[in-house]
Short mmCIF file of C-alpha atoms in Angstrom, two decimals:
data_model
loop_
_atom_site.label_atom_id
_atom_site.label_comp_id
_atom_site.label_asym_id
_atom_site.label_seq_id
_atom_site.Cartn_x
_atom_site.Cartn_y
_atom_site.Cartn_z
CA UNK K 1 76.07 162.55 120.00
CA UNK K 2 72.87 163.13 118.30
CA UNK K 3 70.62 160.79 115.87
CA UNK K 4 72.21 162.39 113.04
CA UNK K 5 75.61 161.13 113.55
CA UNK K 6 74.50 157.51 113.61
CA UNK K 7 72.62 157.51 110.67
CA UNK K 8 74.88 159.47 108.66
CA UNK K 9 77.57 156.65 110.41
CA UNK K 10 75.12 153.64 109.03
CA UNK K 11 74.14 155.24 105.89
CA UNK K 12 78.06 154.87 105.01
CA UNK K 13 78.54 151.52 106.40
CA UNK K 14 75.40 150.49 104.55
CA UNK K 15 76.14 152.31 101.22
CA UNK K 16 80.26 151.58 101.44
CA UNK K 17 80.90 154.90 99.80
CA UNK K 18 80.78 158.30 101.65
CA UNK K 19 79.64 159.60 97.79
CA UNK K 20 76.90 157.76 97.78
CA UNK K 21 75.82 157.74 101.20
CA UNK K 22 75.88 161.69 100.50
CA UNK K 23 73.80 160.99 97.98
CA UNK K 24 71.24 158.77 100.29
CA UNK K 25 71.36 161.65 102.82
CA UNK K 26 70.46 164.86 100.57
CA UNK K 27 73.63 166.31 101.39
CA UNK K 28 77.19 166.78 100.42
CA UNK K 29 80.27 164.71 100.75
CA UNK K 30 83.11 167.10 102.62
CA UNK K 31 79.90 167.85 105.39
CA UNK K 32 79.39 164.12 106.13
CA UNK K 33 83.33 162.99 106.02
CA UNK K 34 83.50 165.67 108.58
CA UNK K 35 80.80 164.20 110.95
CA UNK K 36 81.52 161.23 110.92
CA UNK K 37 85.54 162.03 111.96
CA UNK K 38 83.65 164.16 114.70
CA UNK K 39 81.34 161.00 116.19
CA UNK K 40 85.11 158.84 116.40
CA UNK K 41 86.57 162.07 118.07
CA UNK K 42 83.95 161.74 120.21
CA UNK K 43 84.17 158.33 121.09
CA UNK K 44 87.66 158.36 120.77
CA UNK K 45 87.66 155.25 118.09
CA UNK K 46 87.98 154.44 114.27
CA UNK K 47 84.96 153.43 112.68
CA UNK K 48 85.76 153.06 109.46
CA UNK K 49 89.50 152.10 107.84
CA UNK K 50 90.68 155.01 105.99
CA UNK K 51 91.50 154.62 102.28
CA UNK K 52 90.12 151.46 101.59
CA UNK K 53 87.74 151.55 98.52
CA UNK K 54 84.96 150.03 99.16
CA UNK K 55 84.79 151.67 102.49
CA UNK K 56 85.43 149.03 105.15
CA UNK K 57 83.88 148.99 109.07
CA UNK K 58 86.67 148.53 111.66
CA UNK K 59 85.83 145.94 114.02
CA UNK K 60 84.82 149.03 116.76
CA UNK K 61 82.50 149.76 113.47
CA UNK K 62 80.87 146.27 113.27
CA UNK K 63 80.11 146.14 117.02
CA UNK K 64 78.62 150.19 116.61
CA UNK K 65 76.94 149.81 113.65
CA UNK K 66 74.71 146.89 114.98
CA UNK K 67 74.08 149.04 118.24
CA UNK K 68 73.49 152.24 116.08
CA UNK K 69 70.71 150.04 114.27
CA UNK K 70 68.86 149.23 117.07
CA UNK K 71 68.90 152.85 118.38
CA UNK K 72 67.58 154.12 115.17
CA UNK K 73 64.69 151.97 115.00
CA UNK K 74 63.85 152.16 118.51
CA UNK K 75 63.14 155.94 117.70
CA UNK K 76 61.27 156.13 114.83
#
């Protein structure tokens, strides 16, 4: 896992959208739909529920995002 999974992960738990948190990141949709199904491969969990409009954290996603957080601004 590298620091670019989790905030491309919290940039679409923040944002709610992958189109916008595409947007937020300077890059484009299909890219960051892809890693963010590779970081739950890799952790073998669902982050996020799929098809729900606005997108919605599972509760795996709630207890990662607030971890993913503190990760991210212990290294800035």
């Amino acid at each position: 896992m590298e620091l670019k999974h989790l905030k491309y992960f919290v940039a679409v738990a923040e944002e709610q959208s992958y189109t916008k948190a595409a947007q937020r990141l300077f890059i484009s949709q299909p890219p960051l739909s892809r890693q963010i199904q590779n970081l739950e491969n890799e952790l073998g969990v669902q982050l996020f529920e799929r098809g729900s409009r606005p997108v919605k954290m599972t509760e795996v996603g709630q207890f990662f995002y607030l971890h993913a957080v503190k990760l991210l601004t212990q290294a800035k």
